[in-house]
Amino acid sequence: MMTGILIALAAGLASATMFASIISGALMSLVLFYLAPLPLMVAALGWGSATALIGGVIAALGLGFIFGFPYTAAFALTVALPAWWLGHLTLLARPVSSDPQLANLSPALDWYPTGRILAWTALFASITTISALLTLGTDADTITGALRRGLLRIMGTRGAPSGEADRVVDALVAIAPGAATIIAMMTLTLNLWLAAKITTTSGLMKRPWPDLRTTTLPGMILIALLVAVVLCFVGGLLAMVAQIVSSALLMAYAVTGFAVLHTVTQAFSGRAFVLGAAYAATLFIGWPLLGMISLGLADAVFGIRQAYWTRRGPPPMPTT
């Protein structure tokens, strides 16, 4: 019990310090800010979600005491809540057999699917971005105006911008909600993956490492994406929210697109080069991400991986 409390305190202190470092304005603080959920996620996966919950509450209250209530709300919503809930879901399992006697004889467990965890990650990325935009205003015009003024300050433009600069600013304002959502989605996914790697390497992870090639989003997610894309054209605040949700879900399908790529390249002699080039191109160029999104959507519609496994045999089951 005491060990769990100490771990919660340490994780909460580390996470709160990383979150608050953004106040310094240093470039390194941006990296620490995005990695703020990592200590709490490690605590959740290594010592249980209750440990992360205690650490998150302590950290949020401490930030509120030092910097004020807005920091408490921001930390709780964007860091503590996702870290606790995603850690809880990752360790969620049920016996494979419904027969109590067989369940006692066979410890095999059915773990919460990674695809559903990915869907929850997209939800949290959407909530984080929507909450951030609502701090700027409660209607689309106010939010757009605030974003525009902020971009003009960053660009160092005084007075009315020129025609070319005005078009650039308008374009950046239009893509800002989606870009912020993509960053939130990437950082949350990366934090959870790093936390799982850390706890697995240290022997603290109770769940066996899943075969990420089998990550599949629930079928309803595709319907939700279609609805969100349609709502992007209605205008106003609803369209802005729909853009955010669409961006998060498209990023989720990009992740499944990489899972498809890992699957279909298994027999390639130059598989390592192909995968390395795909990740590098996506990271440094950006536009290959559209290919991964398309691959993930194609798999959701046409079952590319299922067809591959039908021909080649199913992927190996993870050991428990």
PDB file of C-alpha atoms in Angstrom:
ATOM      1  CA  MET A   1       0.000   0.000   0.000  1.00  0.00           C
ATOM      2  CA  MET A   2       2.752   2.422   0.991  1.00  0.00           C
ATOM      3  CA  THR A   3       4.719   1.557  -2.140  1.00  0.00           C
ATOM      4  CA  GLY A   4       1.716   2.336  -4.314  1.00  0.00           C
ATOM      5  CA  ILE A   5       1.235   5.721  -2.641  1.00  0.00           C
ATOM      6  CA  LEU A   6       4.913   6.595  -3.079  1.00  0.00           C
ATOM      7  CA  ILE A   7       4.750   5.590  -6.742  1.00  0.00           C
ATOM      8  CA  ALA A   8       1.612   7.709  -7.180  1.00  0.00           C
ATOM      9  CA  LEU A   9       3.321  10.707  -5.569  1.00  0.00           C
ATOM     10  CA  ALA A  10       6.428  10.311  -7.718  1.00  0.00           C
ATOM     11  CA  ALA A  11       4.435   9.869 -10.938  1.00  0.00           C
ATOM     12  CA  GLY A  12       2.154  12.801 -10.126  1.00  0.00           C
ATOM     13  CA  LEU A  13       5.091  15.074  -9.254  1.00  0.00           C
ATOM     14  CA  ALA A  14       6.957  14.153 -12.441  1.00  0.00           C
ATOM     15  CA  SER A  15       3.873  14.595 -14.621  1.00  0.00           C
ATOM     16  CA  ALA A  16       2.916  17.933 -13.051  1.00  0.00           C
ATOM     17  CA  THR A  17       6.476  19.260 -13.391  1.00  0.00           C
ATOM     18  CA  MET A  18       6.596  18.278 -17.068  1.00  0.00           C
ATOM     19  CA  PHE A  19       3.188  19.857 -17.668  1.00  0.00           C
ATOM     20  CA  ALA A  20       4.106  23.111 -15.920  1.00  0.00           C
ATOM     21  CA  SER A  21       7.468  23.372 -17.702  1.00  0.00           C
ATOM     22  CA  ILE A  22       5.682  24.929 -20.694  1.00  0.00           C
ATOM     23  CA  ILE A  23       5.530  28.174 -18.694  1.00  0.00           C
ATOM     24  CA  SER A  24       9.290  28.616 -19.175  1.00  0.00           C
ATOM     25  CA  GLY A  25       8.859  29.028 -22.926  1.00  0.00           C
ATOM     26  CA  ALA A  26      11.967  26.956 -23.673  1.00  0.00           C
ATOM     27  CA  LEU A  27      11.920  24.657 -26.693  1.00  0.00           C
ATOM     28  CA  MET A  28      12.735  21.619 -24.541  1.00  0.00           C
ATOM     29  CA  SER A  29       9.707  22.381 -22.375  1.00  0.00           C
ATOM     30  CA  LEU A  30       7.460  21.640 -25.356  1.00  0.00           C
ATOM     31  CA  VAL A  31       8.802  18.074 -25.491  1.00  0.00           C
ATOM     32  CA  LEU A  32       8.315  17.660 -21.739  1.00  0.00           C
ATOM     33  CA  PHE A  33       4.795  19.085 -22.002  1.00  0.00           C
ATOM     34  CA  TYR A  34       3.764  16.507 -24.601  1.00  0.00           C
ATOM     35  CA  LEU A  35       5.337  13.695 -22.535  1.00  0.00           C
ATOM     36  CA  ALA A  36       3.507  14.752 -19.351  1.00  0.00           C
ATOM     37  CA  PRO A  37       1.093  11.749 -19.422  1.00  0.00           C
ATOM     38  CA  LEU A  38       3.996   9.266 -19.574  1.00  0.00           C
ATOM     39  CA  PRO A  39       4.796   8.996 -15.812  1.00  0.00           C
ATOM     40  CA  LEU A  40       1.132   8.453 -14.942  1.00  0.00           C
ATOM     41  CA  MET A  41       0.731   5.894 -17.731  1.00  0.00           C
ATOM     42  CA  VAL A  42       3.784   4.003 -16.479  1.00  0.00           C
ATOM     43  CA  ALA A  43       2.272   4.027 -12.987  1.00  0.00           C
ATOM     44  CA  ALA A  44      -1.059   2.782 -14.378  1.00  0.00           C
ATOM     45  CA  LEU A  45       0.450  -0.085 -16.364  1.00  0.00           C
ATOM     46  CA  GLY A  46       3.029  -1.071 -13.760  1.00  0.00           C
ATOM     47  CA  TRP A  47       1.143  -0.622 -10.485  1.00  0.00           C
ATOM     48  CA  GLY A  48      -2.510  -0.372 -11.493  1.00  0.00           C
ATOM     49  CA  SER A  49      -4.858   2.357 -12.681  1.00  0.00           C
ATOM     50  CA  ALA A  50      -5.712   3.332  -9.083  1.00  0.00           C
ATOM     51  CA  THR A  51      -2.092   4.407  -8.598  1.00  0.00           C
ATOM     52  CA  ALA A  52      -2.312   6.641 -11.668  1.00  0.00           C
ATOM     53  CA  LEU A  53      -5.622   8.051 -10.451  1.00  0.00           C
ATOM     54  CA  ILE A  54      -4.162   9.002  -7.061  1.00  0.00           C
ATOM     55  CA  GLY A  55      -1.089  10.513  -8.702  1.00  0.00           C
ATOM     56  CA  GLY A  56      -3.223  12.462 -11.164  1.00  0.00           C
ATOM     57  CA  VAL A  57      -5.460  13.891  -8.449  1.00  0.00           C
ATOM     58  CA  ILE A  58      -2.473  14.938  -6.335  1.00  0.00           C
ATOM     59  CA  ALA A  59      -0.770  16.540  -9.342  1.00  0.00           C
ATOM     60  CA  ALA A  60      -3.902  18.397 -10.438  1.00  0.00           C
ATOM     61  CA  LEU A  61      -4.526  19.769  -6.948  1.00  0.00           C
ATOM     62  CA  GLY A  62      -0.878  20.800  -6.615  1.00  0.00           C
ATOM     63  CA  LEU A  63      -0.935  22.658  -9.927  1.00  0.00           C
ATOM     64  CA  GLY A  64      -4.166  24.354  -8.927  1.00  0.00           C
ATOM     65  CA  PHE A  65      -2.704  25.443  -5.582  1.00  0.00           C
ATOM     66  CA  ILE A  66       0.378  26.964  -7.254  1.00  0.00           C
ATOM     67  CA  PHE A  67      -0.964  28.331 -10.545  1.00  0.00           C
ATOM     68  CA  GLY A  68      -4.748  28.465 -10.136  1.00  0.00           C
ATOM     69  CA  PHE A  69      -7.833  26.447 -11.050  1.00  0.00           C
ATOM     70  CA  PRO A  70      -7.419  26.654 -14.872  1.00  0.00           C
ATOM     71  CA  TYR A  71      -4.228  24.596 -14.583  1.00  0.00           C
ATOM     72  CA  THR A  72      -6.053  22.019 -12.469  1.00  0.00           C
ATOM     73  CA  ALA A  73      -8.793  21.669 -15.081  1.00  0.00           C
ATOM     74  CA  ALA A  74      -6.356  21.582 -18.005  1.00  0.00           C
ATOM     75  CA  PHE A  75      -4.114  18.970 -16.396  1.00  0.00           C
ATOM     76  CA  ALA A  76      -7.006  16.792 -15.250  1.00  0.00           C
ATOM     77  CA  LEU A  77      -8.683  16.793 -18.666  1.00  0.00           C
ATOM     78  CA  THR A  78      -5.667  16.511 -20.975  1.00  0.00           C
ATOM     79  CA  VAL A  79      -3.206  14.468 -18.896  1.00  0.00           C
ATOM     80  CA  ALA A  80      -4.590  12.733 -15.809  1.00  0.00           C
ATOM     81  CA  LEU A  81      -7.906  11.481 -17.211  1.00  0.00           C
ATOM     82  CA  PRO A  82      -6.458   9.961 -20.438  1.00  0.00           C
ATOM     83  CA  ALA A  83      -3.514   8.411 -18.575  1.00  0.00           C
ATOM     84  CA  TRP A  84      -5.771   6.792 -15.962  1.00  0.00           C
ATOM     85  CA  TRP A  85      -8.487   5.554 -18.337  1.00  0.00           C
ATOM     86  CA  LEU A  86      -6.183   4.282 -21.097  1.00  0.00           C
ATOM     87  CA  GLY A  87      -4.070   2.495 -18.478  1.00  0.00           C
ATOM     88  CA  HIS A  88      -7.213   0.959 -17.002  1.00  0.00           C
ATOM     89  CA  LEU A  89      -8.405  -0.268 -20.402  1.00  0.00           C
ATOM     90  CA  THR A  90      -4.998  -1.673 -21.313  1.00  0.00           C
ATOM     91  CA  LEU A  91      -5.064  -3.944 -18.248  1.00  0.00           C
ATOM     92  CA  LEU A  92      -8.732  -4.870 -18.631  1.00  0.00           C
ATOM     93  CA  ALA A  93      -9.229  -8.599 -19.287  1.00  0.00           C
ATOM     94  CA  ARG A  94     -11.706 -11.438 -18.880  1.00  0.00           C
ATOM     95  CA  PRO A  95     -11.278 -15.237 -18.853  1.00  0.00           C
ATOM     96  CA  VAL A  96     -11.436 -16.843 -22.284  1.00  0.00           C
ATOM     97  CA  SER A  97     -13.819 -19.514 -20.971  1.00  0.00           C
ATOM     98  CA  SER A  98     -17.123 -18.687 -19.300  1.00  0.00           C
ATOM     99  CA  ASP A  99     -16.970 -21.961 -17.359  1.00  0.00           C
ATOM    100  CA  PRO A 100     -15.592 -21.154 -13.851  1.00  0.00           C
ATOM    101  CA  GLN A 101     -13.914 -24.567 -13.555  1.00  0.00           C
ATOM    102  CA  LEU A 102     -12.179 -24.223 -16.930  1.00  0.00           C
ATOM    103  CA  ALA A 103     -11.231 -20.633 -16.121  1.00  0.00           C
ATOM    104  CA  ASN A 104      -9.480 -21.839 -12.959  1.00  0.00           C
ATOM    105  CA  LEU A 105      -7.639 -24.529 -14.890  1.00  0.00           C
ATOM    106  CA  SER A 106      -6.697 -22.274 -17.801  1.00  0.00           C
ATOM    107  CA  PRO A 107      -5.399 -18.788 -16.945  1.00  0.00           C
ATOM    108  CA  ALA A 108      -5.827 -17.614 -20.563  1.00  0.00           C
ATOM    109  CA  LEU A 109      -7.324 -14.135 -20.675  1.00  0.00           C
ATOM    110  CA  ASP A 110      -9.057 -12.130 -23.353  1.00  0.00           C
ATOM    111  CA  TRP A 111      -7.477  -8.677 -23.135  1.00  0.00           C
ATOM    112  CA  TYR A 112      -9.194  -5.434 -24.092  1.00  0.00           C
ATOM    113  CA  PRO A 113      -8.629  -5.022 -27.860  1.00  0.00           C
ATOM    114  CA  THR A 114      -5.941  -2.580 -28.947  1.00  0.00           C
ATOM    115  CA  GLY A 115      -8.271  -1.230 -31.629  1.00  0.00           C
ATOM    116  CA  ARG A 116     -10.769  -0.103 -29.004  1.00  0.00           C
ATOM    117  CA  ILE A 117      -7.943   1.497 -26.994  1.00  0.00           C
ATOM    118  CA  LEU A 118      -6.981   3.371 -30.163  1.00  0.00           C
ATOM    119  CA  ALA A 119     -10.581   4.552 -30.551  1.00  0.00           C
ATOM    120  CA  TRP A 120     -10.551   5.856 -26.964  1.00  0.00           C
ATOM    121  CA  THR A 121      -7.277   7.637 -27.708  1.00  0.00           C
ATOM    122  CA  ALA A 122      -8.946   9.394 -30.637  1.00  0.00           C
ATOM    123  CA  LEU A 123     -11.804  10.424 -28.347  1.00  0.00           C
ATOM    124  CA  PHE A 124      -9.424  11.937 -25.793  1.00  0.00           C
ATOM    125  CA  ALA A 125      -7.479  13.746 -28.533  1.00  0.00           C
ATOM    126  CA  SER A 126     -10.759  15.243 -29.749  1.00  0.00           C
ATOM    127  CA  ILE A 127     -11.848  16.277 -26.244  1.00  0.00           C
ATOM    128  CA  THR A 128      -8.462  17.875 -25.555  1.00  0.00           C
ATOM    129  CA  THR A 129      -8.523  19.953 -28.736  1.00  0.00           C
ATOM    130  CA  ILE A 130     -12.169  20.965 -28.421  1.00  0.00           C
ATOM    131  CA  SER A 131     -11.595  22.056 -24.821  1.00  0.00           C
ATOM    132  CA  ALA A 132      -8.570  24.123 -25.852  1.00  0.00           C
ATOM    133  CA  LEU A 133     -10.562  25.887 -28.590  1.00  0.00           C
ATOM    134  CA  LEU A 134     -13.475  26.598 -26.256  1.00  0.00           C
ATOM    135  CA  THR A 135     -11.097  28.574 -24.042  1.00  0.00           C
ATOM    136  CA  LEU A 136     -10.795  30.996 -26.986  1.00  0.00           C
ATOM    137  CA  GLY A 137     -14.542  31.446 -27.444  1.00  0.00           C
ATOM    138  CA  THR A 138     -17.898  29.741 -27.722  1.00  0.00           C
ATOM    139  CA  ASP A 139     -18.607  30.357 -31.402  1.00  0.00           C
ATOM    140  CA  ALA A 140     -16.676  29.774 -34.611  1.00  0.00           C
ATOM    141  CA  ASP A 141     -16.106  33.451 -35.442  1.00  0.00           C
ATOM    142  CA  THR A 142     -14.650  34.235 -32.015  1.00  0.00           C
ATOM    143  CA  ILE A 143     -12.384  31.177 -32.082  1.00  0.00           C
ATOM    144  CA  THR A 144     -11.231  31.922 -35.629  1.00  0.00           C
ATOM    145  CA  GLY A 145     -10.494  35.536 -34.704  1.00  0.00           C
ATOM    146  CA  ALA A 146      -8.468  34.473 -31.664  1.00  0.00           C
ATOM    147  CA  LEU A 147      -6.493  31.958 -33.729  1.00  0.00           C
ATOM    148  CA  ARG A 148      -5.858  34.580 -36.377  1.00  0.00           C
ATOM    149  CA  ARG A 149      -4.569  37.135 -33.866  1.00  0.00           C
ATOM    150  CA  GLY A 150      -2.347  34.524 -32.269  1.00  0.00           C
ATOM    151  CA  LEU A 151      -0.839  33.514 -35.618  1.00  0.00           C
ATOM    152  CA  LEU A 152      -0.231  37.152 -36.533  1.00  0.00           C
ATOM    153  CA  ARG A 153       1.650  37.659 -33.270  1.00  0.00           C
ATOM    154  CA  ILE A 154       3.732  34.538 -33.916  1.00  0.00           C
ATOM    155  CA  MET A 155       4.516  35.729 -37.450  1.00  0.00           C
ATOM    156  CA  GLY A 156       5.425  39.152 -36.126  1.00  0.00           C
ATOM    157  CA  THR A 157       2.975  40.926 -38.435  1.00  0.00           C
ATOM    158  CA  ARG A 158       1.961  44.424 -37.351  1.00  0.00           C
ATOM    159  CA  GLY A 159      -1.149  46.038 -38.700  1.00  0.00           C
ATOM    160  CA  ALA A 160      -3.058  44.562 -41.612  1.00  0.00           C
ATOM    161  CA  PRO A 161      -1.142  41.763 -43.347  1.00  0.00           C
ATOM    162  CA  SER A 162      -0.430  41.909 -47.079  1.00  0.00           C
ATOM    163  CA  GLY A 163      -2.535  39.931 -49.527  1.00  0.00           C
ATOM    164  CA  GLU A 164      -0.161  36.958 -49.647  1.00  0.00           C
ATOM    165  CA  ALA A 165       0.365  36.919 -45.874  1.00  0.00           C
ATOM    166  CA  ASP A 166      -3.380  37.218 -45.362  1.00  0.00           C
ATOM    167  CA  ARG A 167      -4.001  34.116 -47.462  1.00  0.00           C
ATOM    168  CA  VAL A 168      -1.307  32.205 -45.569  1.00  0.00           C
ATOM    169  CA  VAL A 169      -2.821  33.172 -42.225  1.00  0.00           C
ATOM    170  CA  ASP A 170      -6.316  32.193 -43.390  1.00  0.00           C
ATOM    171  CA  ALA A 171      -5.015  28.792 -44.522  1.00  0.00           C
ATOM    172  CA  LEU A 172      -3.229  28.217 -41.213  1.00  0.00           C
ATOM    173  CA  VAL A 173      -6.320  29.195 -39.234  1.00  0.00           C
ATOM    174  CA  ALA A 174      -8.411  26.763 -41.285  1.00  0.00           C
ATOM    175  CA  ILE A 175      -6.118  23.789 -40.636  1.00  0.00           C
ATOM    176  CA  ALA A 176      -5.162  24.696 -37.047  1.00  0.00           C
ATOM    177  CA  PRO A 177      -7.903  22.639 -35.271  1.00  0.00           C
ATOM    178  CA  GLY A 178      -7.136  19.563 -37.345  1.00  0.00           C
ATOM    179  CA  ALA A 179      -3.372  19.963 -36.942  1.00  0.00           C
ATOM    180  CA  ALA A 180      -3.732  20.350 -33.166  1.00  0.00           C
ATOM    181  CA  THR A 181      -5.849  17.193 -33.060  1.00  0.00           C
ATOM    182  CA  ILE A 182      -3.268  15.242 -35.053  1.00  0.00           C
ATOM    183  CA  ILE A 183      -0.540  16.316 -32.613  1.00  0.00           C
ATOM    184  CA  ALA A 184      -2.703  15.371 -29.622  1.00  0.00           C
ATOM    185  CA  MET A 185      -3.483  11.980 -31.173  1.00  0.00           C
ATOM    186  CA  MET A 186       0.165  11.275 -31.989  1.00  0.00           C
ATOM    187  CA  THR A 187       1.439  12.259 -28.551  1.00  0.00           C
ATOM    188  CA  LEU A 188      -1.189  10.268 -26.645  1.00  0.00           C
ATOM    189  CA  THR A 189      -0.525   7.172 -28.765  1.00  0.00           C
ATOM    190  CA  LEU A 190       3.243   7.588 -28.396  1.00  0.00           C
ATOM    191  CA  ASN A 191       2.967   8.038 -24.623  1.00  0.00           C
ATOM    192  CA  LEU A 192       0.907   4.874 -24.217  1.00  0.00           C
ATOM    193  CA  TRP A 193       3.302   2.892 -26.435  1.00  0.00           C
ATOM    194  CA  LEU A 194       6.346   4.169 -24.507  1.00  0.00           C
ATOM    195  CA  ALA A 195       4.703   3.400 -21.156  1.00  0.00           C
ATOM    196  CA  ALA A 196       3.901  -0.142 -22.324  1.00  0.00           C
ATOM    197  CA  LYS A 197       7.473  -0.616 -23.550  1.00  0.00           C
ATOM    198  CA  ILE A 198       8.949   0.663 -20.277  1.00  0.00           C
ATOM    199  CA  THR A 199       6.760  -1.531 -18.066  1.00  0.00           C
ATOM    200  CA  THR A 200       7.219  -4.579 -20.316  1.00  0.00           C
ATOM    201  CA  THR A 201      11.017  -4.191 -20.317  1.00  0.00           C
ATOM    202  CA  SER A 202      11.058  -3.787 -16.536  1.00  0.00           C
ATOM    203  CA  GLY A 203       8.835  -6.849 -16.036  1.00  0.00           C
ATOM    204  CA  LEU A 204       6.011  -4.878 -14.436  1.00  0.00           C
ATOM    205  CA  MET A 205       3.497  -5.185 -17.271  1.00  0.00           C
ATOM    206  CA  LYS A 206       0.788  -7.730 -16.464  1.00  0.00           C
ATOM    207  CA  ARG A 207      -0.516  -7.880 -20.016  1.00  0.00           C
ATOM    208  CA  PRO A 208       1.474  -9.757 -22.682  1.00  0.00           C
ATOM    209  CA  TRP A 209       2.685  -7.585 -25.519  1.00  0.00           C
ATOM    210  CA  PRO A 210      -0.083  -7.618 -28.159  1.00  0.00           C
ATOM    211  CA  ASP A 211       0.433  -8.309 -31.838  1.00  0.00           C
ATOM    212  CA  LEU A 212      -0.096  -4.758 -33.069  1.00  0.00           C
ATOM    213  CA  ARG A 213      -0.515  -6.004 -36.635  1.00  0.00           C
ATOM    214  CA  THR A 214      -4.000  -7.170 -35.622  1.00  0.00           C
ATOM    215  CA  THR A 215      -5.113  -3.724 -34.398  1.00  0.00           C
ATOM    216  CA  THR A 216      -8.569  -3.135 -35.881  1.00  0.00           C
ATOM    217  CA  LEU A 217     -10.946  -0.294 -35.143  1.00  0.00           C
ATOM    218  CA  PRO A 218     -14.592  -1.149 -34.328  1.00  0.00           C
ATOM    219  CA  GLY A 219     -16.908  -1.028 -37.335  1.00  0.00           C
ATOM    220  CA  MET A 220     -18.928   1.850 -35.856  1.00  0.00           C
ATOM    221  CA  ILE A 221     -15.865   4.096 -36.054  1.00  0.00           C
ATOM    222  CA  LEU A 222     -16.085   4.152 -39.852  1.00  0.00           C
ATOM    223  CA  ILE A 223     -19.714   5.288 -39.620  1.00  0.00           C
ATOM    224  CA  ALA A 224     -18.737   7.960 -37.066  1.00  0.00           C
ATOM    225  CA  LEU A 225     -16.023   9.179 -39.441  1.00  0.00           C
ATOM    226  CA  LEU A 226     -18.463   9.452 -42.344  1.00  0.00           C
ATOM    227  CA  VAL A 227     -20.901  11.449 -40.201  1.00  0.00           C
ATOM    228  CA  ALA A 228     -18.118  13.739 -38.962  1.00  0.00           C
ATOM    229  CA  VAL A 229     -16.868  14.381 -42.507  1.00  0.00           C
ATOM    230  CA  VAL A 230     -20.396  15.330 -43.655  1.00  0.00           C
ATOM    231  CA  LEU A 231     -20.794  17.697 -40.679  1.00  0.00           C
ATOM    232  CA  CYS A 232     -17.558  19.452 -41.643  1.00  0.00           C
ATOM    233  CA  PHE A 233     -19.547  21.217 -44.394  1.00  0.00           C
ATOM    234  CA  VAL A 234     -22.388  22.612 -42.271  1.00  0.00           C
ATOM    235  CA  GLY A 235     -20.398  25.597 -41.037  1.00  0.00           C
ATOM    236  CA  GLY A 236     -20.062  27.217 -37.623  1.00  0.00           C
ATOM    237  CA  LEU A 237     -18.863  25.647 -34.401  1.00  0.00           C
ATOM    238  CA  LEU A 238     -20.356  22.269 -35.298  1.00  0.00           C
ATOM    239  CA  ALA A 239     -18.200  22.094 -38.428  1.00  0.00           C
ATOM    240  CA  MET A 240     -15.119  22.965 -36.388  1.00  0.00           C
ATOM    241  CA  VAL A 241     -15.881  20.179 -33.892  1.00  0.00           C
ATOM    242  CA  ALA A 242     -16.527  17.779 -36.780  1.00  0.00           C
ATOM    243  CA  GLN A 243     -13.160  18.702 -38.299  1.00  0.00           C
ATOM    244  CA  ILE A 244     -11.468  17.849 -35.008  1.00  0.00           C
ATOM    245  CA  VAL A 245     -13.256  14.504 -34.690  1.00  0.00           C
ATOM    246  CA  SER A 246     -12.520  13.666 -38.326  1.00  0.00           C
ATOM    247  CA  SER A 247      -8.818  14.414 -37.852  1.00  0.00           C
ATOM    248  CA  ALA A 248      -8.612  12.187 -34.776  1.00  0.00           C
ATOM    249  CA  LEU A 249     -10.387   9.287 -36.462  1.00  0.00           C
ATOM    250  CA  LEU A 250      -8.321   9.611 -39.645  1.00  0.00           C
ATOM    251  CA  MET A 251      -5.178   9.428 -37.516  1.00  0.00           C
ATOM    252  CA  ALA A 252      -6.562   6.278 -35.915  1.00  0.00           C
ATOM    253  CA  TYR A 253      -6.985   4.788 -39.381  1.00  0.00           C
ATOM    254  CA  ALA A 254      -3.426   5.872 -40.208  1.00  0.00           C
ATOM    255  CA  VAL A 255      -2.256   3.723 -37.287  1.00  0.00           C
ATOM    256  CA  THR A 256      -4.193   0.746 -38.634  1.00  0.00           C
ATOM    257  CA  GLY A 257      -2.697   1.549 -42.037  1.00  0.00           C
ATOM    258  CA  PHE A 258       0.763   1.004 -40.587  1.00  0.00           C
ATOM    259  CA  ALA A 259      -0.525  -2.261 -39.079  1.00  0.00           C
ATOM    260  CA  VAL A 260      -1.617  -3.313 -42.578  1.00  0.00           C
ATOM    261  CA  LEU A 261       1.815  -2.390 -43.953  1.00  0.00           C
ATOM    262  CA  HIS A 262       3.522  -4.477 -41.242  1.00  0.00           C
ATOM    263  CA  THR A 263       1.266  -7.391 -42.202  1.00  0.00           C
ATOM    264  CA  VAL A 264       1.525  -7.418 -45.987  1.00  0.00           C
ATOM    265  CA  THR A 265       5.305  -6.881 -46.022  1.00  0.00           C
ATOM    266  CA  GLN A 266       6.066  -9.939 -43.866  1.00  0.00           C
ATOM    267  CA  ALA A 267       7.377 -11.924 -46.824  1.00  0.00           C
ATOM    268  CA  PHE A 268       9.381  -9.046 -48.337  1.00  0.00           C
ATOM    269  CA  SER A 269      13.149  -9.513 -48.410  1.00  0.00           C
ATOM    270  CA  GLY A 270      13.633  -5.775 -47.936  1.00  0.00           C
ATOM    271  CA  ARG A 271      10.908  -5.431 -45.311  1.00  0.00           C
ATOM    272  CA  ALA A 272      13.036  -3.441 -42.857  1.00  0.00           C
ATOM    273  CA  PHE A 273      13.925  -0.903 -45.563  1.00  0.00           C
ATOM    274  CA  VAL A 274      10.299  -0.541 -46.685  1.00  0.00           C
ATOM    275  CA  LEU A 275       9.013  -0.020 -43.143  1.00  0.00           C
ATOM    276  CA  GLY A 276      11.866   2.331 -42.245  1.00  0.00           C
ATOM    277  CA  ALA A 277      11.295   4.391 -45.388  1.00  0.00           C
ATOM    278  CA  ALA A 278       7.547   4.587 -44.696  1.00  0.00           C
ATOM    279  CA  TYR A 279       8.053   5.816 -41.121  1.00  0.00           C
ATOM    280  CA  ALA A 280      10.824   8.244 -42.091  1.00  0.00           C
ATOM    281  CA  ALA A 281       8.855   9.678 -45.013  1.00  0.00           C
ATOM    282  CA  THR A 282       5.777  10.139 -42.836  1.00  0.00           C
ATOM    283  CA  LEU A 283       7.789  11.838 -40.108  1.00  0.00           C
ATOM    284  CA  PHE A 284       9.891  14.173 -42.253  1.00  0.00           C
ATOM    285  CA  ILE A 285       7.692  14.774 -45.310  1.00  0.00           C
ATOM    286  CA  GLY A 286       4.200  14.301 -43.910  1.00  0.00           C
ATOM    287  CA  TRP A 287       2.164  13.612 -47.034  1.00  0.00           C
ATOM    288  CA  PRO A 288       2.797   9.792 -46.980  1.00  0.00           C
ATOM    289  CA  LEU A 289       0.459   9.862 -43.967  1.00  0.00           C
ATOM    290  CA  LEU A 290      -2.360  10.169 -46.514  1.00  0.00           C
ATOM    291  CA  GLY A 291      -1.273   6.822 -47.951  1.00  0.00           C
ATOM    292  CA  MET A 292      -1.408   5.201 -44.513  1.00  0.00           C
ATOM    293  CA  ILE A 293      -4.879   6.649 -43.913  1.00  0.00           C
ATOM    294  CA  SER A 294      -6.018   5.297 -47.280  1.00  0.00           C
ATOM    295  CA  LEU A 295      -4.522   1.896 -46.464  1.00  0.00           C
ATOM    296  CA  GLY A 296      -6.295   1.806 -43.103  1.00  0.00           C
ATOM    297  CA  LEU A 297      -9.623   2.791 -44.652  1.00  0.00           C
ATOM    298  CA  ALA A 298      -9.196   0.248 -47.443  1.00  0.00           C
ATOM    299  CA  ASP A 299      -8.552  -2.461 -44.878  1.00  0.00           C
ATOM    300  CA  ALA A 300     -11.675  -1.449 -42.944  1.00  0.00           C
ATOM    301  CA  VAL A 301     -13.800  -1.692 -46.094  1.00  0.00           C
ATOM    302  CA  PHE A 302     -12.191  -4.557 -48.040  1.00  0.00           C
ATOM    303  CA  GLY A 303     -10.478  -6.586 -45.285  1.00  0.00           C
ATOM    304  CA  ILE A 304      -6.935  -6.546 -46.707  1.00  0.00           C
ATOM    305  CA  ARG A 305      -5.352  -8.161 -43.652  1.00  0.00           C
ATOM    306  CA  GLN A 306      -8.073 -10.781 -43.349  1.00  0.00           C
ATOM    307  CA  ALA A 307      -7.544 -11.777 -46.978  1.00  0.00           C
ATOM    308  CA  TYR A 308      -3.782 -11.944 -46.388  1.00  0.00           C
ATOM    309  CA  TRP A 309      -4.165 -14.148 -43.303  1.00  0.00           C
ATOM    310  CA  THR A 310      -6.613 -16.399 -45.162  1.00  0.00           C
ATOM    311  CA  ARG A 311      -3.917 -17.098 -47.754  1.00  0.00           C
ATOM    312  CA  ARG A 312      -0.886 -17.161 -45.458  1.00  0.00           C
ATOM    313  CA  GLY A 313      -2.362 -18.339 -42.157  1.00  0.00           C
ATOM    314  CA  PRO A 314      -3.430 -16.325 -39.100  1.00  0.00           C
ATOM    315  CA  PRO A 315      -0.908 -14.286 -37.077  1.00  0.00           C
ATOM    316  CA  PRO A 316       0.601 -16.036 -34.029  1.00  0.00           C
ATOM    317  CA  MET A 317      -1.325 -15.629 -30.803  1.00  0.00           C
ATOM    318  CA  PRO A 318       0.470 -13.623 -28.079  1.00  0.00           C
ATOM    319  CA  THR A 319       1.697 -15.655 -25.128  1.00  0.00           C
ATOM    320  CA  THR A 320       0.002 -15.129 -21.770  1.00  0.00           C
TER     321      THR A 320
END
